Coordinates of C-alpha atoms and ligand atoms in Angstrom, one line a residue:
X1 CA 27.8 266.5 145.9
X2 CA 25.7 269.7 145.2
X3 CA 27.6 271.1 142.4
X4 CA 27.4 275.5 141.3
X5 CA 28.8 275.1 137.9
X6 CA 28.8 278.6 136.5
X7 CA 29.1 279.2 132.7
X8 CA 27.8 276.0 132.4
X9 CA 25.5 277.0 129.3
X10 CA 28.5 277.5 127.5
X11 CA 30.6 275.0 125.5
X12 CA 32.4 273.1 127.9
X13 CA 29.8 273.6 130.8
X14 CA 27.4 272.0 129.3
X15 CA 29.5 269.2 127.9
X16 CA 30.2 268.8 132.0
X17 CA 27.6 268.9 133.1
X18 CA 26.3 265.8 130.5
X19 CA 29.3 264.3 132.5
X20 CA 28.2 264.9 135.4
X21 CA 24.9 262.9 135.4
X22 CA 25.3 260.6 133.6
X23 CA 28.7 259.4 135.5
X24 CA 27.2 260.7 139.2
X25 CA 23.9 259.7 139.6
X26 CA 23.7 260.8 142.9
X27 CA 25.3 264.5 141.8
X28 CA 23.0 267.0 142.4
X29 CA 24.0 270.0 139.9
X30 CA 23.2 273.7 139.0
X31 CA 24.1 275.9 136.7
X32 CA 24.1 279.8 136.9
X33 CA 24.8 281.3 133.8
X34 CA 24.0 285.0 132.1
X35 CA 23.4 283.7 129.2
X36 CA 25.6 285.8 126.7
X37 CA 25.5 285.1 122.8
X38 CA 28.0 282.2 124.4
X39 CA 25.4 280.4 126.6
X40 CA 22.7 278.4 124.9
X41 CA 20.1 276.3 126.6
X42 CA 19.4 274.4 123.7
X43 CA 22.5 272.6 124.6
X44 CA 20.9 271.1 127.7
X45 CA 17.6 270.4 126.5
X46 CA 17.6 266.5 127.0
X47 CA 18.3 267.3 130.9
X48 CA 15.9 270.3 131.3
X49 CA 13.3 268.4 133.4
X50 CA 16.0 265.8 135.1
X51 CA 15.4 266.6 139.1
X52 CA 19.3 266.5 139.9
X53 CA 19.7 269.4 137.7
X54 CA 18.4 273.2 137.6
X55 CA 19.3 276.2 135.9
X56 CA 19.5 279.8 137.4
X57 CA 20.1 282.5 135.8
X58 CA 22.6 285.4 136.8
X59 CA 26.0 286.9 136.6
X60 CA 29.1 286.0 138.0
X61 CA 29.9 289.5 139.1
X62 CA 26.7 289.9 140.6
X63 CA 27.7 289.5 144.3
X64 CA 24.0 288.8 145.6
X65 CA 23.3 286.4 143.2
X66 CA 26.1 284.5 143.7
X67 CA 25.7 284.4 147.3
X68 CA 21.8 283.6 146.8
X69 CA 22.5 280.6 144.4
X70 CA 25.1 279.5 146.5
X71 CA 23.0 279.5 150.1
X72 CA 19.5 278.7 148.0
X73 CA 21.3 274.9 147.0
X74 CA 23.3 274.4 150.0
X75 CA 26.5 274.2 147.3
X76 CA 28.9 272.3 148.7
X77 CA 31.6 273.0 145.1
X78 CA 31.6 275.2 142.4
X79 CA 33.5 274.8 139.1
X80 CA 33.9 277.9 137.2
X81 CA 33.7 278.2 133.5
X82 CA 31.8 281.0 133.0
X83 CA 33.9 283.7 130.8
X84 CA 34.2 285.5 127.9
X85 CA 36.1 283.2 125.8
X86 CA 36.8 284.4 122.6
X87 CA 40.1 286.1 121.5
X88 CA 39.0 288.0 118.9
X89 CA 36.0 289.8 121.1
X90 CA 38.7 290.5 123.8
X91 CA 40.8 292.5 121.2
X92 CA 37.7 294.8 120.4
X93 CA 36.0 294.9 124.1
X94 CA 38.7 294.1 126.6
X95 CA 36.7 295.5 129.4
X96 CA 33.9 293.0 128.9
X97 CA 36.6 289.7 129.8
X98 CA 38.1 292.2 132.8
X99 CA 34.6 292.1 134.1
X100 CA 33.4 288.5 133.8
X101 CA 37.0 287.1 133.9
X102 CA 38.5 289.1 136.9
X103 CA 35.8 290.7 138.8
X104 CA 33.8 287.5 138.3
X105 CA 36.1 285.2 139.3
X106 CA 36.7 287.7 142.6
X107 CA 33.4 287.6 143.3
X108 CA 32.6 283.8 143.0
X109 CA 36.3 283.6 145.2
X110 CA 34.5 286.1 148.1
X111 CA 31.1 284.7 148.0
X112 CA 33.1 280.7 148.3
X113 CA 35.4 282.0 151.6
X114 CA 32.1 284.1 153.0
X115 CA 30.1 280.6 152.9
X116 CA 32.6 278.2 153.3
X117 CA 32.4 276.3 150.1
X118 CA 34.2 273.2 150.3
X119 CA 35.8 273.2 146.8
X120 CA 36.7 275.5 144.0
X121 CA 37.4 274.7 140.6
X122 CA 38.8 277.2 138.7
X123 CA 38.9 276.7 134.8
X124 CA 42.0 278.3 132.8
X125 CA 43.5 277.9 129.6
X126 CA 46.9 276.9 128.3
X127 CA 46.8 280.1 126.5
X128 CA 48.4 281.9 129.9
X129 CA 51.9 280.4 129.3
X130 CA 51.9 282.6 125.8
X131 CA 53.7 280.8 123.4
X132 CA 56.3 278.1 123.3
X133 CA 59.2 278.0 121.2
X134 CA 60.4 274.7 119.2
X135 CA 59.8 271.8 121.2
X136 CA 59.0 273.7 124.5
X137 CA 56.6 272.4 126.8
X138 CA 55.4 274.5 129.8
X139 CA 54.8 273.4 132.8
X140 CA 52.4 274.7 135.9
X141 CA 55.3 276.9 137.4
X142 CA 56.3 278.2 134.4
X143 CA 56.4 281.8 133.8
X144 CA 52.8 283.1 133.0
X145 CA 53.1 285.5 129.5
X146 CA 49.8 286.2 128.0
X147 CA 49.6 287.9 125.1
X148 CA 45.7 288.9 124.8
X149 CA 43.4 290.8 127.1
X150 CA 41.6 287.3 127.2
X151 CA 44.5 285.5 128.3
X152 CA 45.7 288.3 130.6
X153 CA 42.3 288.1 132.3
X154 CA 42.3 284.4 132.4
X155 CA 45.9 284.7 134.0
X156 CA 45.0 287.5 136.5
X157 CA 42.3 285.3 137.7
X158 CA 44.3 282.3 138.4
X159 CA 46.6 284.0 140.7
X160 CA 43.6 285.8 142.6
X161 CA 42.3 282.2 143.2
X162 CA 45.8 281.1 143.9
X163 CA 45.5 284.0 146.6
X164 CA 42.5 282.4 148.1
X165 CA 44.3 279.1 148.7
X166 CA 47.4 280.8 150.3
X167 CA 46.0 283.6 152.3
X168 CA 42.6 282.4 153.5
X169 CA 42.9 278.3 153.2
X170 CA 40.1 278.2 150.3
X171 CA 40.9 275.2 148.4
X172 CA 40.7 276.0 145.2
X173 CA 42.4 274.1 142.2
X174 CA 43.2 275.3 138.5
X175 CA 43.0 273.4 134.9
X176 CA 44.7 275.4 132.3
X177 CA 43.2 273.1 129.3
X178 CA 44.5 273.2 125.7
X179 CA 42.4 273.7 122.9
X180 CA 38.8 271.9 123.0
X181 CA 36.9 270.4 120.4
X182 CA 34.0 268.5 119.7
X183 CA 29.5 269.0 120.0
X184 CA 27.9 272.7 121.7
X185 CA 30.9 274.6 120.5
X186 CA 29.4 278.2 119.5
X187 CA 30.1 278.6 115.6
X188 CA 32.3 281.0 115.5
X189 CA 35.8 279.0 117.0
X190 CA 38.0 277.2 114.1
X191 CA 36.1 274.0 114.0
X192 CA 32.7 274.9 113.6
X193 CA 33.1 278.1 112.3
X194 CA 34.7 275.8 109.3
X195 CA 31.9 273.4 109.3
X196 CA 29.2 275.6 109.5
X197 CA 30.3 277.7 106.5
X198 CA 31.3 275.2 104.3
X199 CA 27.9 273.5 104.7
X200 CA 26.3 276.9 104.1
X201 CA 29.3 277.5 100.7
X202 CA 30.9 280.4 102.4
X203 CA 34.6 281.1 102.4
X204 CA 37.0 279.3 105.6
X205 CA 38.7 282.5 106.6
X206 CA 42.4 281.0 108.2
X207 CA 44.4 283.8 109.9
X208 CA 47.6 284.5 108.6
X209 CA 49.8 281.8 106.9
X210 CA 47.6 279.5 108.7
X211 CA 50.8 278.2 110.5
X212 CA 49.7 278.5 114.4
X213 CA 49.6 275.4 116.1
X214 CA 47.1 274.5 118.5
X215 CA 47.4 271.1 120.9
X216 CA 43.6 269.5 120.2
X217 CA 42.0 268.3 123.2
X218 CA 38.4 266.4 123.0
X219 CA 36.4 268.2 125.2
X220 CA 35.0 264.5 126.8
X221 CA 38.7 264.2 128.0
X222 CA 38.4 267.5 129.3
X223 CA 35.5 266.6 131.1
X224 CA 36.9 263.8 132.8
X225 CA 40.1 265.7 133.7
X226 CA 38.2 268.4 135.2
X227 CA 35.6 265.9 137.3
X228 CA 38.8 264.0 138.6
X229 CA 40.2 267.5 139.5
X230 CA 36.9 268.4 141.7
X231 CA 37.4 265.2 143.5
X232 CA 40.8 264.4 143.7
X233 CA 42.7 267.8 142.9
X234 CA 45.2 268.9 145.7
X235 CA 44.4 272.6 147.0
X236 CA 46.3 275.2 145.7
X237 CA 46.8 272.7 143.0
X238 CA 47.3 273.9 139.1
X239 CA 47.2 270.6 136.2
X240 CA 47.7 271.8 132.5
X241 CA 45.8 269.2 130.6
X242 CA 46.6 268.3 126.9
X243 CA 46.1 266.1 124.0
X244 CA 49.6 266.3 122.3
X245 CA 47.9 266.6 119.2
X246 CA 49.7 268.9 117.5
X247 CA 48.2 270.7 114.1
X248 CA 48.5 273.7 112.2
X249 CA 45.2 275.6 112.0
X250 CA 45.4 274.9 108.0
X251 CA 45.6 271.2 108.8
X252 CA 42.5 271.4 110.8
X253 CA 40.7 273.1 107.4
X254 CA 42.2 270.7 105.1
X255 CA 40.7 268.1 107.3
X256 CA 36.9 269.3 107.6
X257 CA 37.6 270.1 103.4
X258 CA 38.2 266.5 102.9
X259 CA 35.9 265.0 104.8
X260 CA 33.1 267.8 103.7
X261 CA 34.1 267.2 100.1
X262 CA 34.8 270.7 99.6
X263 CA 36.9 272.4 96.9
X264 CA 40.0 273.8 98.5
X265 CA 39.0 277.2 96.6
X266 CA 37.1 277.7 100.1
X267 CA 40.0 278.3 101.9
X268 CA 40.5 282.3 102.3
X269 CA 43.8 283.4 103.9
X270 CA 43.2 286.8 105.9
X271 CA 45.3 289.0 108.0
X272 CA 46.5 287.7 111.1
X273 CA 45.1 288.5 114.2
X274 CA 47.7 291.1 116.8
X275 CA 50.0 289.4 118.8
X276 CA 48.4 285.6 117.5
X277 CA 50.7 283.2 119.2
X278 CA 52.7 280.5 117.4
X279 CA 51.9 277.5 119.0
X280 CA 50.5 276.7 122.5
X281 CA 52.4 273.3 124.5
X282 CA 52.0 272.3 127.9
X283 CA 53.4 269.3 129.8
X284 CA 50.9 267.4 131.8
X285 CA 52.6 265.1 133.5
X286 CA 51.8 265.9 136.9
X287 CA 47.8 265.3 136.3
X288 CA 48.6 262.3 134.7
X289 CA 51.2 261.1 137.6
X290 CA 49.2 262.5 140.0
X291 CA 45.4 261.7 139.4
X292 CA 46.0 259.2 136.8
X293 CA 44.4 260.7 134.2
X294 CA 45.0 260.3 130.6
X295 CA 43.0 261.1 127.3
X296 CA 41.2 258.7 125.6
X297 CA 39.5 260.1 122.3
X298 CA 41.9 259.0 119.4
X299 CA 42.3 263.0 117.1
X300 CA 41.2 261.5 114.1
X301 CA 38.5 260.1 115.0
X302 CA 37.3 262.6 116.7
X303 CA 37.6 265.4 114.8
X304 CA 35.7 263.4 112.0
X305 CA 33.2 262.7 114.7
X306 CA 32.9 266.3 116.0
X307 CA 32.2 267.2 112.1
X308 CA 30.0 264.7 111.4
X309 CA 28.0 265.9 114.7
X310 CA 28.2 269.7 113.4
X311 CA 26.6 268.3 109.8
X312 CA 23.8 266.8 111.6
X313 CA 22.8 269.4 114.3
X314 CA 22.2 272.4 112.2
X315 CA 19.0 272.6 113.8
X316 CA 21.6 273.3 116.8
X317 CA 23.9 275.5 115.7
X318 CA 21.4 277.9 112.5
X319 CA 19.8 279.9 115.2
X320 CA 23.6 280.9 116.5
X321 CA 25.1 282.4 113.2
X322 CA 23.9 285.8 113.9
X323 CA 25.7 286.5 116.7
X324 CA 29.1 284.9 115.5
X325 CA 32.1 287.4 115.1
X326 CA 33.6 287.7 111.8
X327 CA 36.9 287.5 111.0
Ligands
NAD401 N1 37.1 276.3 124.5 C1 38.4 276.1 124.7 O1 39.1 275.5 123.9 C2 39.0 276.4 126.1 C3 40.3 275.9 126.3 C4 40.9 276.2 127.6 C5 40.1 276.8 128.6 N2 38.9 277.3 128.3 C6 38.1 278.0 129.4 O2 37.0 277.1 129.6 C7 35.9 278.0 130.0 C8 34.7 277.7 129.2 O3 35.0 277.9 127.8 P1 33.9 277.7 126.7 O4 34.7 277.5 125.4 O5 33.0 276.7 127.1 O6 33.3 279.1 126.6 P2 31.9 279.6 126.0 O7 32.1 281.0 125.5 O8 31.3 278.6 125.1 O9 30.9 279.6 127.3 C9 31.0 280.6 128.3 C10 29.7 280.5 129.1 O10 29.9 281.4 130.2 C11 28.7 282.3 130.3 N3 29.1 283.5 130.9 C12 30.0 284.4 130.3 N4 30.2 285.5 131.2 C13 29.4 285.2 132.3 C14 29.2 285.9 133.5 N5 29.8 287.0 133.8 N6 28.4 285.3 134.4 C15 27.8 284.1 134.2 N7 28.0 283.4 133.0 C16 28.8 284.0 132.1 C17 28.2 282.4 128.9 O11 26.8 282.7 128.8 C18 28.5 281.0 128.3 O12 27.4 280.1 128.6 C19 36.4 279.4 129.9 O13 36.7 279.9 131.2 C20 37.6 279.3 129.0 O14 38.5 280.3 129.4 C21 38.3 277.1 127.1

């Protein structure tokens, strides 16, 4: 397969596209990426001079380059993570996520149906279903209720590409993902924003009571989700992915405290973000009934893996910590 993976500088790009050759060695991939503070080529620098890879640099909305990259490599798939991807940003500059969220994601669309692409993979987020009440679990035809502009974008987008499949045959398939964790993930997202500043003895600043509950998903399942979805996914088709690990945010501190050794003195509460949901939970039973997919990582073990990995890649994640957003 040649494979357009956009965004894939990012944190769960590059993650995929580690996947990708080392578990399809006849994969030929590219990445196009802007490279925002988000994307980091750092994170691929083992593979920089593998000949099944290149990079390209250039903007999802940028209908030329798009159609360019897509022609120049004869791209026969594209899986689409590029996006602006953090909440906080998309409360201050809601246009910037309209723009590489939407527009992007109806450019890549147009650009796919104008060359007849054969496959598009378009990456969303559990955070469109808004948030669940008690023991709710949504599943993919649930009502869509998102509560930020980031999850409003991501939501828009999935029913434009939805629109692709119905009115013009494209066949495009959606993940909505929970939470990710684990290496490449910038520094300023609950895990290694905590690492990274308790290493440095800076305060953990945990929104509100700290009670928000987030389903933990190791971003190698992820991965292999997402590949088995490019390959195997039914058109039109839309798999929530999750972990069923459950935690409150101050759980995940008081993990990385213990394991860091850290006084619990570090822990700052602050106010709450707007409109921060209470808990995100998805059923996946249909990508694990349908494609047979299942995670593997055990959530303790990997989040003490992930924190280890943060603890010995400063050299990785030092040069980021000017452009993280503070909370
Ligand atoms: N991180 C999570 O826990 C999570 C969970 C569910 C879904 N997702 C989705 O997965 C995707 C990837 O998330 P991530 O955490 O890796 O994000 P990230 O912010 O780490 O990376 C995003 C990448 O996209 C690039 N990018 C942004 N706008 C672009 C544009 N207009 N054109 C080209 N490149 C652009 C950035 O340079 C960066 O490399 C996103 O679509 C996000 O909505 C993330």
């Amino acid at each position: 397969m040649k494979i357009l993976v956009t965004g894939g500088a990012g944190f769960i790009g590059s993650n995929f596209i580690h996947y990708l050759l080392e578990n399809h060695p006849t994969d030929q991939v590219i990445n196009f990426d802007a490279l925002t503070y988000a994307g980091n080529l750092a994170s691929l620098a083992d593979i920089q001079n593998d000949s099944r890879y290149h990079f390209v640099q250039g903007n999802i909305s940028d209908p030329q380059a798009v159609a360019q990259v897509i022609s120049t490599y004869q791209i026969d798939s594209v899986v689409n993570f590029a996006a602006e991807s953090h909440v906080d940003r998309s409360i201050l500059h809601p246009d910037a996520f309209v723009r590489s969220n939407f527009v992007g994601v109806s450019t890549l669309l147009d650009v796919v149906k104008q060359q007849r692409v054969n496959k598009f993979v378009q990456i969303s987020t559990d955070e469109v279903y808004g948030s669940s009440r008690g023991h709710e679990q949504f599943n993919e035809s649930a009502h869509l209720n998102p509560s930020s502009p980031y999850s409003a974008t991501k939501a828009g987008a999935d029913l434009l590409a939805l629109s692709y499949y119905k009115t013009y045959g494209i066949n495009v398939s959606i993940t909505r993902s929970a939470n990710n964790y684990g290496p490449f993930q910038f520094p300023e997202k609950l895990i290694p924003l905590m690492v990274t500043n308790g290493l440095r003895g800076k305060s953990l600043p945990v929104y509100g009571d700290g009670k928000n509950v987030r389903d933990w998903l190791h971003v190698f399942d992820n991965c292999r989700a997402i590949d088995a979805i490019l390959r195997h996914g039914r058109p039109g088709g839309i798999y929530n992915i999750a972990a069923h690990n459950y935690e409150e945010n101050i759980q995940i501190v008081a993990k990385i405290v213990k394991q860091l050794e850290l006084p619990q003195s570090m822990i700052d509460y602050v106010s709450d973000r707007p409109a921060n949901d209470q808990r995100y939970s998805i059923d996946d039973a249909l990508i694990r009934n349908e494609l047979g997919w299942q995670p593997t990582i055990d959530f303790d073990q990997g989040i003490s893996q992930t924190v280890d990995w943060y603890v010995t890649h400063e050299k990785w994640w030092r040069p980021l910590l000017g452009a993280v957003h503070n909370r």
